[in-house]
PDB file of C-alpha atoms and ligand atoms in Angstrom:
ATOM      1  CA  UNK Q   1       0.000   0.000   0.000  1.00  0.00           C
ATOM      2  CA  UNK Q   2       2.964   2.407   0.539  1.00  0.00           C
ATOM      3  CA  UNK Q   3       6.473   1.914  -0.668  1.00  0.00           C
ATOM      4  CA  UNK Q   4       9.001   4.152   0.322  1.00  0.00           C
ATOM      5  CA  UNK Q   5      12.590   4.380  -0.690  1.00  0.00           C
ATOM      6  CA  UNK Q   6      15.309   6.340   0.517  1.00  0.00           C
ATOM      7  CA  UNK Q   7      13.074   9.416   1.114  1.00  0.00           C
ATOM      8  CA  UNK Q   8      14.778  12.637   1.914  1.00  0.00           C
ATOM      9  CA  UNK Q   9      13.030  16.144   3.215  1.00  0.00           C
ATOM     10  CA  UNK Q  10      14.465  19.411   3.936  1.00  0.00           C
ATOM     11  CA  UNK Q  11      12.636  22.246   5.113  1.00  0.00           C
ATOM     12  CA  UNK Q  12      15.394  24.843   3.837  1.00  0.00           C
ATOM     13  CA  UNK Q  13      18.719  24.393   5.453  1.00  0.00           C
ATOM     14  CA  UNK Q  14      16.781  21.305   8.122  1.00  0.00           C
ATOM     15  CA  UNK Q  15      17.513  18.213   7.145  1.00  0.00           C
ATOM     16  CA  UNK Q  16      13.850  16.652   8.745  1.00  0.00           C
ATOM     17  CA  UNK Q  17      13.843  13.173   6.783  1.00  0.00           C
ATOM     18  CA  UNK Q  18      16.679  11.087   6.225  1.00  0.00           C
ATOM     19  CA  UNK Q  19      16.595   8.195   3.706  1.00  0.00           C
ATOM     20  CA  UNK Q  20      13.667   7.055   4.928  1.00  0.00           C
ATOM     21  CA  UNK Q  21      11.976   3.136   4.102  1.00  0.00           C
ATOM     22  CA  UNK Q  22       8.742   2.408   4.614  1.00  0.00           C
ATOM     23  CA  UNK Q  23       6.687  -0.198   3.478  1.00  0.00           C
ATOM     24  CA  UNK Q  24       3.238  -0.418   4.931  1.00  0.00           C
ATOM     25  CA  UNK Q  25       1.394  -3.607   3.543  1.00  0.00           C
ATOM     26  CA  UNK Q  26      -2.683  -3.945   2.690  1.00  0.00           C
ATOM     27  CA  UNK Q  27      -4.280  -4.078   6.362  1.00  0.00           C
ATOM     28  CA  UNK Q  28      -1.206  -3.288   8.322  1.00  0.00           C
ATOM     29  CA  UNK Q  29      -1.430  -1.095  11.290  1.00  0.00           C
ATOM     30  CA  UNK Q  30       2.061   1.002  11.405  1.00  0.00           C
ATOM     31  CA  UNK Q  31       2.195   3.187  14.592  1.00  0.00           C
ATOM     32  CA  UNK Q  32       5.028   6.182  14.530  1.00  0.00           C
ATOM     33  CA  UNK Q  33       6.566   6.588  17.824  1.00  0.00           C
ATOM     34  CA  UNK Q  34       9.157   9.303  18.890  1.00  0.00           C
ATOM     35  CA  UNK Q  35      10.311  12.779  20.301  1.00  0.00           C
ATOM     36  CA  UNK Q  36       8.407  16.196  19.106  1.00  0.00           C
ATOM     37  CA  UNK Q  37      10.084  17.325  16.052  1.00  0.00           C
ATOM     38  CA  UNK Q  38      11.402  14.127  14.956  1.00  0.00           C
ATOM     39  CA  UNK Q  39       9.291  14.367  11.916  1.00  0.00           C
ATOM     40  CA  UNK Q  40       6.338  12.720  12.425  1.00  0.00           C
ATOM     41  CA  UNK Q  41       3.584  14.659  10.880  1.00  0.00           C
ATOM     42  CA  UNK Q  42       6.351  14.896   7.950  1.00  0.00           C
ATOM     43  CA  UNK Q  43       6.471  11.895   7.419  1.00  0.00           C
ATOM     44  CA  UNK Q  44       2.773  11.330   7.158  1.00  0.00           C
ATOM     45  CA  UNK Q  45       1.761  14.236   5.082  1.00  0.00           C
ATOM     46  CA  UNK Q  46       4.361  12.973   2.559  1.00  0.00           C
ATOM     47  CA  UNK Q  47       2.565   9.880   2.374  1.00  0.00           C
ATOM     48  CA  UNK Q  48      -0.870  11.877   1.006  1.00  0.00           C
ATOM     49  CA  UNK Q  49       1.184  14.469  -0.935  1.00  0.00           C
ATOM     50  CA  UNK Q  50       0.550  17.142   1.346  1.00  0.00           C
ATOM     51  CA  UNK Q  51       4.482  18.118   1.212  1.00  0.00           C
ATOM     52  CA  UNK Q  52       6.539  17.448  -1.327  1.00  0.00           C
ATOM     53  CA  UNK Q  53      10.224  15.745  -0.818  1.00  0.00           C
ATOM     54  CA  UNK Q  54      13.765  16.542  -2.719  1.00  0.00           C
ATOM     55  CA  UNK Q  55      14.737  13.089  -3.258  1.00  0.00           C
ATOM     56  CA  UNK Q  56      13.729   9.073  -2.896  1.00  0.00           C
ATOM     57  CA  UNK Q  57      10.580   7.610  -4.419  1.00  0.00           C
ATOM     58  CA  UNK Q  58       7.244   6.888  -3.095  1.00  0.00           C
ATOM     59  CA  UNK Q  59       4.289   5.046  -4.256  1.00  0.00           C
ATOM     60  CA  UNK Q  60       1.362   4.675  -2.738  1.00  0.00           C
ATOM     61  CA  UNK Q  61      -2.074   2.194  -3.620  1.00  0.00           C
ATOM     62  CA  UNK Q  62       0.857   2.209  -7.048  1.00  0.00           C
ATOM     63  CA  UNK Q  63       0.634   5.932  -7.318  1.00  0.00           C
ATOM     64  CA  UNK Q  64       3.872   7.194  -7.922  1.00  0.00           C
ATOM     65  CA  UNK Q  65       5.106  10.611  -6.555  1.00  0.00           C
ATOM     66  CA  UNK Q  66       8.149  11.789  -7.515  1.00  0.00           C
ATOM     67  CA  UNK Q  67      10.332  14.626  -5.669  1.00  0.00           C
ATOM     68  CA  UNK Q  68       9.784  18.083  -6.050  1.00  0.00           C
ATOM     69  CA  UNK Q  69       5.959  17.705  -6.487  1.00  0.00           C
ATOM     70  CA  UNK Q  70       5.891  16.636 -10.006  1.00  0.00           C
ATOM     71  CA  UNK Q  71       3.249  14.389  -9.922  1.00  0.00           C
ATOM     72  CA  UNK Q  72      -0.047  16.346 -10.503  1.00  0.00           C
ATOM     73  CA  UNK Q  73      -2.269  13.087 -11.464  1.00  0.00           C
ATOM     74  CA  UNK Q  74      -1.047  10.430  -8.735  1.00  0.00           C
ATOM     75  CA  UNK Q  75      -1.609  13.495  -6.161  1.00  0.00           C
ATOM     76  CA  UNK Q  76      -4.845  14.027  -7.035  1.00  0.00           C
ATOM     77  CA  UNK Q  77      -5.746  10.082  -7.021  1.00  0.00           C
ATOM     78  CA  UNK Q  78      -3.359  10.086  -3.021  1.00  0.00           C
ATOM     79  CA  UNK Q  79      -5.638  12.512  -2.273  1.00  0.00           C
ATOM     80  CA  UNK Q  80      -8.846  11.089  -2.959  1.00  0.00           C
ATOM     81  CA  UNK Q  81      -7.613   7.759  -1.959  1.00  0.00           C
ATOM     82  CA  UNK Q  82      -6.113   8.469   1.124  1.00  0.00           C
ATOM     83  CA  UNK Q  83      -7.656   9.826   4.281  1.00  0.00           C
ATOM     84  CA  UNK Q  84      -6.371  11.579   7.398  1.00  0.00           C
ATOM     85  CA  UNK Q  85      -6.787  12.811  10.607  1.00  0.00           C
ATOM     86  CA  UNK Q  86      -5.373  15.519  12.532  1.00  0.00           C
ATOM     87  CA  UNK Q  87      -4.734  16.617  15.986  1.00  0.00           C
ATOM     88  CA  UNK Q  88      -6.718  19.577  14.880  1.00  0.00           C
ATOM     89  CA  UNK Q  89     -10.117  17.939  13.947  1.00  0.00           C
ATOM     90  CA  UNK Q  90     -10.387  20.291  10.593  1.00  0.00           C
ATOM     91  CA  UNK Q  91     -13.716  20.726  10.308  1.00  0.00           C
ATOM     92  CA  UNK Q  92     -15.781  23.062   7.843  1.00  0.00           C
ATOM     93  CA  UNK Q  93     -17.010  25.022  10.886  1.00  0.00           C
ATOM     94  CA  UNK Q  94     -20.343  26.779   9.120  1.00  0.00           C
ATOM     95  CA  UNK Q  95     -21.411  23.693   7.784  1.00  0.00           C
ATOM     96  CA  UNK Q  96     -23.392  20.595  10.078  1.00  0.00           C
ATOM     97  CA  UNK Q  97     -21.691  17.464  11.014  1.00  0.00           C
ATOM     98  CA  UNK Q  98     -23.878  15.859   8.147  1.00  0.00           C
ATOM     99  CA  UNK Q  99     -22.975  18.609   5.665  1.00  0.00           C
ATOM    100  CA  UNK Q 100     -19.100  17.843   6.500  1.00  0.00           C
ATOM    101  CA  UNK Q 101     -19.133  14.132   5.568  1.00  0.00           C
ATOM    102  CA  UNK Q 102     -21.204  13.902   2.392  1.00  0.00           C
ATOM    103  CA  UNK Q 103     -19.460  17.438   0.797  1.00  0.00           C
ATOM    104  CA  UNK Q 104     -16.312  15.504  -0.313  1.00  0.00           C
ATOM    105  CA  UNK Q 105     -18.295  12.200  -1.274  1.00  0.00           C
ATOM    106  CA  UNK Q 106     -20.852  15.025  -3.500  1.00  0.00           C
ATOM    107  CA  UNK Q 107     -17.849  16.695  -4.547  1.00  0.00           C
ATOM    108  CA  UNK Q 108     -15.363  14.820  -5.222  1.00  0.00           C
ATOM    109  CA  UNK Q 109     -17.127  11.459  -6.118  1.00  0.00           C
ATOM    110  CA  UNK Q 110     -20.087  12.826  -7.601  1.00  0.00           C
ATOM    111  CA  UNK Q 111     -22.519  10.871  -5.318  1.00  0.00           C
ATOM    112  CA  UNK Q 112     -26.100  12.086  -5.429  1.00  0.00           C
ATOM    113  CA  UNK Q 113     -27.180  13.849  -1.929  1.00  0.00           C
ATOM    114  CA  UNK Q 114     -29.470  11.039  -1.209  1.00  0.00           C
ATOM    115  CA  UNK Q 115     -26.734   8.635  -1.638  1.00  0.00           C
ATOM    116  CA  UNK Q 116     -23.878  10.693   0.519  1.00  0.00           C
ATOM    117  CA  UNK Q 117     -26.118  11.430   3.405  1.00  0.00           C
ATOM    118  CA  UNK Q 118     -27.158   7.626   3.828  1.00  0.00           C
ATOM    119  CA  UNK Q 119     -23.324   7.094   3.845  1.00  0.00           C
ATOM    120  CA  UNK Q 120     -23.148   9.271   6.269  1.00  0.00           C
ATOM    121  CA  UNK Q 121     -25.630   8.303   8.515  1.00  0.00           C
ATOM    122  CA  UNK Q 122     -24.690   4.630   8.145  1.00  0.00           C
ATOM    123  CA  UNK Q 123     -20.897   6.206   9.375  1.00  0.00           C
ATOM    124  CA  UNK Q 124     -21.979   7.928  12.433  1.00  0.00           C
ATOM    125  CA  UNK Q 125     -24.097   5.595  13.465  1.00  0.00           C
ATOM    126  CA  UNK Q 126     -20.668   3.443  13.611  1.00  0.00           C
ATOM    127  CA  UNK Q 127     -18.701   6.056  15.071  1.00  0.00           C
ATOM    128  CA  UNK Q 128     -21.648   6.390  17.767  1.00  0.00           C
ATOM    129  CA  UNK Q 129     -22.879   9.857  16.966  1.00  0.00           C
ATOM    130  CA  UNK Q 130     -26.003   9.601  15.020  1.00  0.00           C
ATOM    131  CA  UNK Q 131     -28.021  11.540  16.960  1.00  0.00           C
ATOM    132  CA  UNK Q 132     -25.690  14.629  16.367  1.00  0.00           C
ATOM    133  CA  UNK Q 133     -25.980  15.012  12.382  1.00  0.00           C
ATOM    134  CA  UNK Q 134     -27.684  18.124  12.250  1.00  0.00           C
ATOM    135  CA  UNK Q 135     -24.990  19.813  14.998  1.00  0.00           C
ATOM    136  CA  UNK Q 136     -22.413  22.238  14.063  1.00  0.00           C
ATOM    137  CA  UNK Q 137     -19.396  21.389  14.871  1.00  0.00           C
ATOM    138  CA  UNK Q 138     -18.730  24.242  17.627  1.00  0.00           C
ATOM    139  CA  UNK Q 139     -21.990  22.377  19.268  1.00  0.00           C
ATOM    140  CA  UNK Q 140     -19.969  18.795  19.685  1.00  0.00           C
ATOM    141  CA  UNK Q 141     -17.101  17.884  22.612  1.00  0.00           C
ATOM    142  CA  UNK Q 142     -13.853  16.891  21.067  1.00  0.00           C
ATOM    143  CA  UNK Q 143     -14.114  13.654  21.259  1.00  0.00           C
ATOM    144  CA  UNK Q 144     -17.496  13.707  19.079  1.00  0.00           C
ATOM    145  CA  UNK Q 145     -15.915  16.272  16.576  1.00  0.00           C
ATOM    146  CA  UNK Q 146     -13.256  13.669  15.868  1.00  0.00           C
ATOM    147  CA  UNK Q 147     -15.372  10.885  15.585  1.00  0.00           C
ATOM    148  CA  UNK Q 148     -16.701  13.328  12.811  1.00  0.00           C
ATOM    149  CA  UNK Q 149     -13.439  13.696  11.406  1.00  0.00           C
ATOM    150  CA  UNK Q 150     -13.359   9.988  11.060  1.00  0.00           C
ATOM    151  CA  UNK Q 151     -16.410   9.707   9.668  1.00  0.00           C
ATOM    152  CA  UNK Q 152     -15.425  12.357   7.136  1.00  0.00           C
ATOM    153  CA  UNK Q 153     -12.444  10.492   6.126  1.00  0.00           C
ATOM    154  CA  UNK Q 154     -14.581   7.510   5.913  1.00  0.00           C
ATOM    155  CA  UNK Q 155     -16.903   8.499   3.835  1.00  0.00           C
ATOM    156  CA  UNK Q 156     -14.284   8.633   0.279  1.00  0.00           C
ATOM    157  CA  UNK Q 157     -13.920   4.489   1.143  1.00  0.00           C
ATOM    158  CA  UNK Q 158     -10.342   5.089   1.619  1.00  0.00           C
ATOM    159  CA  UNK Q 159      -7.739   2.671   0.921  1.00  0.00           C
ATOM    160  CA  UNK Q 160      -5.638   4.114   3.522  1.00  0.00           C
ATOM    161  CA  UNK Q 161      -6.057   5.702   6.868  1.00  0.00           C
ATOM    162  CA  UNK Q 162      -3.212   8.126   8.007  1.00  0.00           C
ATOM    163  CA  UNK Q 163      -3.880  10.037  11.444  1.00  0.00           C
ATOM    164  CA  UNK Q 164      -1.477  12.303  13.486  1.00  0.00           C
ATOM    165  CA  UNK Q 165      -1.873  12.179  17.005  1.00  0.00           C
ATOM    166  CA  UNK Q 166      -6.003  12.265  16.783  1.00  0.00           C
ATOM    167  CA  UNK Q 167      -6.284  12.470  20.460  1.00  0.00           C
ATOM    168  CA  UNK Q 168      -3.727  14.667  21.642  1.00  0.00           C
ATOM    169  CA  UNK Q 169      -6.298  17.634  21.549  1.00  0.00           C
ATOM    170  CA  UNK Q 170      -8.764  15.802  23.529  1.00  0.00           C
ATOM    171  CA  UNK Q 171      -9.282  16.067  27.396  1.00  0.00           C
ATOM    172  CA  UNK Q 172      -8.579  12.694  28.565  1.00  0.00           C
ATOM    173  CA  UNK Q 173     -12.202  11.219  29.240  1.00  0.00           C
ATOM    174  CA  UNK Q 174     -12.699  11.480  25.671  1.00  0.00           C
ATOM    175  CA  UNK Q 175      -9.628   9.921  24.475  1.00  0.00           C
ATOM    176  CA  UNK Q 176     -11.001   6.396  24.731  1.00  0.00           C
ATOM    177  CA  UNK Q 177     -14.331   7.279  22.582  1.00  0.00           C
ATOM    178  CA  UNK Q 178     -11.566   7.857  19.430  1.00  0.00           C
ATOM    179  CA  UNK Q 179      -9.691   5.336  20.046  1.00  0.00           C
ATOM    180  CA  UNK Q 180     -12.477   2.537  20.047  1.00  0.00           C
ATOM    181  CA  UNK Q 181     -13.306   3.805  16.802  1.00  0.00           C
ATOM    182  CA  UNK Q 182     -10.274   3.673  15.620  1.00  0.00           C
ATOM    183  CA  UNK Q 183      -9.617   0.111  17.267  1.00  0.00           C
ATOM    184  CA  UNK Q 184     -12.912  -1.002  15.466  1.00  0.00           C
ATOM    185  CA  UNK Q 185     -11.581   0.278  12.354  1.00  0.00           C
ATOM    186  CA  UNK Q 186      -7.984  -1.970  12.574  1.00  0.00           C
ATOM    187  CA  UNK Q 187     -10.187  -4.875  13.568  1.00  0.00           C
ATOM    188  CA  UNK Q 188     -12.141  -4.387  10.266  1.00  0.00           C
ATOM    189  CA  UNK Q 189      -8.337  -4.672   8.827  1.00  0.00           C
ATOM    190  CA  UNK Q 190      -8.200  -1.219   7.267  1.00  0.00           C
ATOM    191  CA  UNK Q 191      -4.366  -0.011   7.033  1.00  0.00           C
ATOM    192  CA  UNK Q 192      -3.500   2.794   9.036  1.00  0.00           C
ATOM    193  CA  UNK Q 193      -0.156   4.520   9.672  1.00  0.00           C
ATOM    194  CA  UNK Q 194      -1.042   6.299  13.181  1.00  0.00           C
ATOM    195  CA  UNK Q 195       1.476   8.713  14.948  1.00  0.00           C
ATOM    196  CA  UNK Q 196       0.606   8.700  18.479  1.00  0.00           C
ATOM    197  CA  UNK Q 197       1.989   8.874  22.264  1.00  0.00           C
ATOM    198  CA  UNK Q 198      -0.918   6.311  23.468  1.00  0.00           C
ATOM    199  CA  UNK Q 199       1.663   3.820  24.096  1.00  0.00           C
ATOM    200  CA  UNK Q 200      -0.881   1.754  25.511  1.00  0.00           C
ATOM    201  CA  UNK Q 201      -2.933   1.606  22.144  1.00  0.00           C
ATOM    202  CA  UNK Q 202      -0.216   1.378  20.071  1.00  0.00           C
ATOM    203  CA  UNK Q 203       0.859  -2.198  21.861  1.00  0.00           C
ATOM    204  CA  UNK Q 204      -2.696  -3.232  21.873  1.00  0.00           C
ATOM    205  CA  UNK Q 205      -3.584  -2.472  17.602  1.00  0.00           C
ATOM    206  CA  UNK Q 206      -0.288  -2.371  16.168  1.00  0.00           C
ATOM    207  CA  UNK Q 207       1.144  -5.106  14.104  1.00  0.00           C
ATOM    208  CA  UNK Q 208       4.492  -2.849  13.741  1.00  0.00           C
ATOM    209  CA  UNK Q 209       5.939   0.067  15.841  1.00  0.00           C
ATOM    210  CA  UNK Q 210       8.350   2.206  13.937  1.00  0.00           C
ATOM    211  CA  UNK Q 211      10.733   5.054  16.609  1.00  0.00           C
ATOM    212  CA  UNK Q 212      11.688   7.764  14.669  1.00  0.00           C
ATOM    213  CA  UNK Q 213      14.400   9.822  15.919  1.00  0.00           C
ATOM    214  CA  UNK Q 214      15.739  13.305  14.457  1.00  0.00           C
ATOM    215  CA  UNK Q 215      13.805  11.953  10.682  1.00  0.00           C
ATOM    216  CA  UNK Q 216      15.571   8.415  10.762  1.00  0.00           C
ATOM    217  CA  UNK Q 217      13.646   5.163  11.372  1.00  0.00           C
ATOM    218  CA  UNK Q 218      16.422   3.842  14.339  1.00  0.00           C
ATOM    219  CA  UNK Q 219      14.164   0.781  14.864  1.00  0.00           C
ATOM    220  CA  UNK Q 220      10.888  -0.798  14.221  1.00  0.00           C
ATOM    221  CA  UNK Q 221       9.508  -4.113  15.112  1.00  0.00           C
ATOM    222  CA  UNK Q 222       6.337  -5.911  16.541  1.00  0.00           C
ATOM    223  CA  UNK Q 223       5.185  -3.963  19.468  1.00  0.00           C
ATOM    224  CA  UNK Q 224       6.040  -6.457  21.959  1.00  0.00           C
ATOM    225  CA  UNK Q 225       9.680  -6.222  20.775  1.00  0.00           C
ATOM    226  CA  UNK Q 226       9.880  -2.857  20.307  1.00  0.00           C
ATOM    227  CA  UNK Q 227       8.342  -1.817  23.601  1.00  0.00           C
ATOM    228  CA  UNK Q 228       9.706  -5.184  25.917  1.00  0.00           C
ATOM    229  CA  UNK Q 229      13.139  -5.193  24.345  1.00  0.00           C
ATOM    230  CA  UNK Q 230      14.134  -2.094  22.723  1.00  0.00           C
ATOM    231  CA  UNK Q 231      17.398  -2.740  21.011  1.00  0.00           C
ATOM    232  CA  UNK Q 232      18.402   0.567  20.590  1.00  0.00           C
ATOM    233  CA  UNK Q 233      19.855   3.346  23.565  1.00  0.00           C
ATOM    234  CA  UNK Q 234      18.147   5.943  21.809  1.00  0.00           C
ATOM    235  CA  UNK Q 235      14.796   4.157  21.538  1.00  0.00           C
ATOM    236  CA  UNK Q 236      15.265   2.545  25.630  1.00  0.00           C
ATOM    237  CA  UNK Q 237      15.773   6.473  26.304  1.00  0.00           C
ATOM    238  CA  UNK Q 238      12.351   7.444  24.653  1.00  0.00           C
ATOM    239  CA  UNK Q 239      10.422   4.519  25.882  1.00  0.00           C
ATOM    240  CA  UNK Q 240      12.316   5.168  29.855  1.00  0.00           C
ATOM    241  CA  UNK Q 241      10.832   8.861  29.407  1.00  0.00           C
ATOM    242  CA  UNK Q 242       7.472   8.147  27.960  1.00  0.00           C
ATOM    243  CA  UNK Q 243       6.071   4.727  29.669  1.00  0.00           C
TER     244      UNK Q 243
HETATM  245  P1  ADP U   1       6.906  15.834  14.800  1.00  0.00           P
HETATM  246  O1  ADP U   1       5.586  15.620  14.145  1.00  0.00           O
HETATM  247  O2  ADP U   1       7.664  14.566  15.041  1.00  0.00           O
HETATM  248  O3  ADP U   1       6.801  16.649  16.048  1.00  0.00           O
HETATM  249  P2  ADP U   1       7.446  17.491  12.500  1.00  0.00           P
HETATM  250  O4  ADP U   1       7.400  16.572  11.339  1.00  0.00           O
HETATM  251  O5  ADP U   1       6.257  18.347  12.738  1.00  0.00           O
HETATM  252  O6  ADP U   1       7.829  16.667  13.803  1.00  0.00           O
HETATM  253  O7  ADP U   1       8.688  18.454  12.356  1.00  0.00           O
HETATM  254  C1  ADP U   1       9.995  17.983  12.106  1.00  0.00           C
HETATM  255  C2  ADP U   1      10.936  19.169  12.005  1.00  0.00           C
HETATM  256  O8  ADP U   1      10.608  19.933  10.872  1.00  0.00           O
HETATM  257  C3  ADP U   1      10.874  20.112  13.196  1.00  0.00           C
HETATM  258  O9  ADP U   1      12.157  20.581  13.444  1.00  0.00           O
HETATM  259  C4  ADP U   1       9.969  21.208  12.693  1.00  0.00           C
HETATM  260  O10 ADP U   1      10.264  22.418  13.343  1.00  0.00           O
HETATM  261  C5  ADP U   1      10.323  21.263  11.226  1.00  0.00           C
HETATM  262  N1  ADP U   1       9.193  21.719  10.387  1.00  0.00           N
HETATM  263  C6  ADP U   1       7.974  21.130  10.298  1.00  0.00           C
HETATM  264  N2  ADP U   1       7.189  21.766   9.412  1.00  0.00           N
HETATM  265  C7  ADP U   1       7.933  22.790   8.923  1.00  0.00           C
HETATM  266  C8  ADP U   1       7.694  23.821   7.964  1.00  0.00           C
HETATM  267  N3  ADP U   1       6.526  23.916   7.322  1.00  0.00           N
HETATM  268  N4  ADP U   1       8.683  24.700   7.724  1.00  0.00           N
HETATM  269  C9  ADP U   1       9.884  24.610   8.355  1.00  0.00           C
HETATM  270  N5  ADP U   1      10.174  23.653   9.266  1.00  0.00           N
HETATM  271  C10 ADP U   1       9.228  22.765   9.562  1.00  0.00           C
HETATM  272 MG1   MG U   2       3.704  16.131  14.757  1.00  0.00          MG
END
């Protein structure tokens, strides 16, 4: 599903990826560990195109993109193909929950309105939200807004699910709501690549942890490994200061 080779980013002079190889297969759950500023949320928005790299090669659902953003027709397909989550939850704030999740699906896949709305119903009904379609936004807890946000994502059928750090903005008695979802969503054996610091989760859905430090991969492994018997100083250090 992704295939990444020797991937290098610079923001100017900052050297934030470093020859970076990924490949997440179909249904794999990839969780991104490591320090703030590492790269992280780089990483991840390279995977959907939304920053470009100088060198390497990455292909994603066998959409090339090439460095230097010139790929105009694979980014539109990553894009469409691909959805994601952010800390922020990104709503459309003037338009209803409902209104958010079938304007892409209207949009961008030319579904009727009768046809996107029973999508979306049918998706917040699984996130556990139904009864809030007609909200705005501003009227929902975080928790429920990014239950939205997953819905939203939902609703394009994505091949791939990217999210970065969907619960850091939450208070903490809404942390679990998103991440049931989420776990429900790994059991139905969609592939994600999730950046996150819920160690706890991450051991419980992931079927590989990767530690990125300073935008190189120093290990990655099966959680048990990675979080039991850290080969690495570097990655013992993180896991000492964040367990
Ligand atoms: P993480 O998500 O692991 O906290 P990021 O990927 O956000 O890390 O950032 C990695 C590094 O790149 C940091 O040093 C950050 O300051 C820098 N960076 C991120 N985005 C930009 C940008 N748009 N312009 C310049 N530097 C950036
Ligand atoms: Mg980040």
């Amino acid at each position: 599903m992704v295939e990444m080779r020797k991937l290098n980013k610079h923001f100017g002079s900052l050297h934030v990826l470093k020859e970076i190889d990924l490949s997440v297969t179909p249904g794999e759950v990839v969780v991104v560990i490591g320090a703030s500023g590492s790269g992280k949320s780089t990483l991840i928005r390279c995977i959907n195109g939304l920053e470009e790299f100088q060198s390497g090669m990455l292909d994603v659902d066998g959409n090339r993109l090439v460095p230097l953003g010139k790929s105009t027709k694979a980014l539109q397909t990553i894009r469409t193909e691909v959805g994601m989550v952010f800390q922020q939850f990104n709503l459309f704030p003037h338009l209803s929950v409902l209104d958010n999740i079938t304007l892409a699906p209207m949009k961008v896949r030319g579904q009727s309105r009768q046809e996107a709305e029973a999508t979306a119903k049918r998706l917040l009904t699984r996130v556990g939200i139904a009864d809030q379609a007609q909200k705005l936004p501003t009227q929902l807890s975080g928790g429920q807004q990014q239950r939205v946000a997953l819905a939203r994502a939902l609703a394009m059928e994505p091949r791939l699910m990217l999210f970065d750090e969907p619960t850091s903005a939450l208070d903490p008695e809404m942390i679990g709501e998103v991440l049931d979802a989420m776990r429900e969503l790994a059991r139905e054996g969609m592939t994600m690549v999730i950046v996150t610091h819920e160690m706890g989760f991450a051991r419980e859905v992931a079927d590989r942890v990767i530690y990125i430090h300073k935008g190189e991969i120093t290990e990655q492994g099966p959680p048990e490994q990675l979080f039991d018997a850290p080969q690495h100083e570097r990655t013992k250090s993180f896991l000492a200061r964040v367990l």
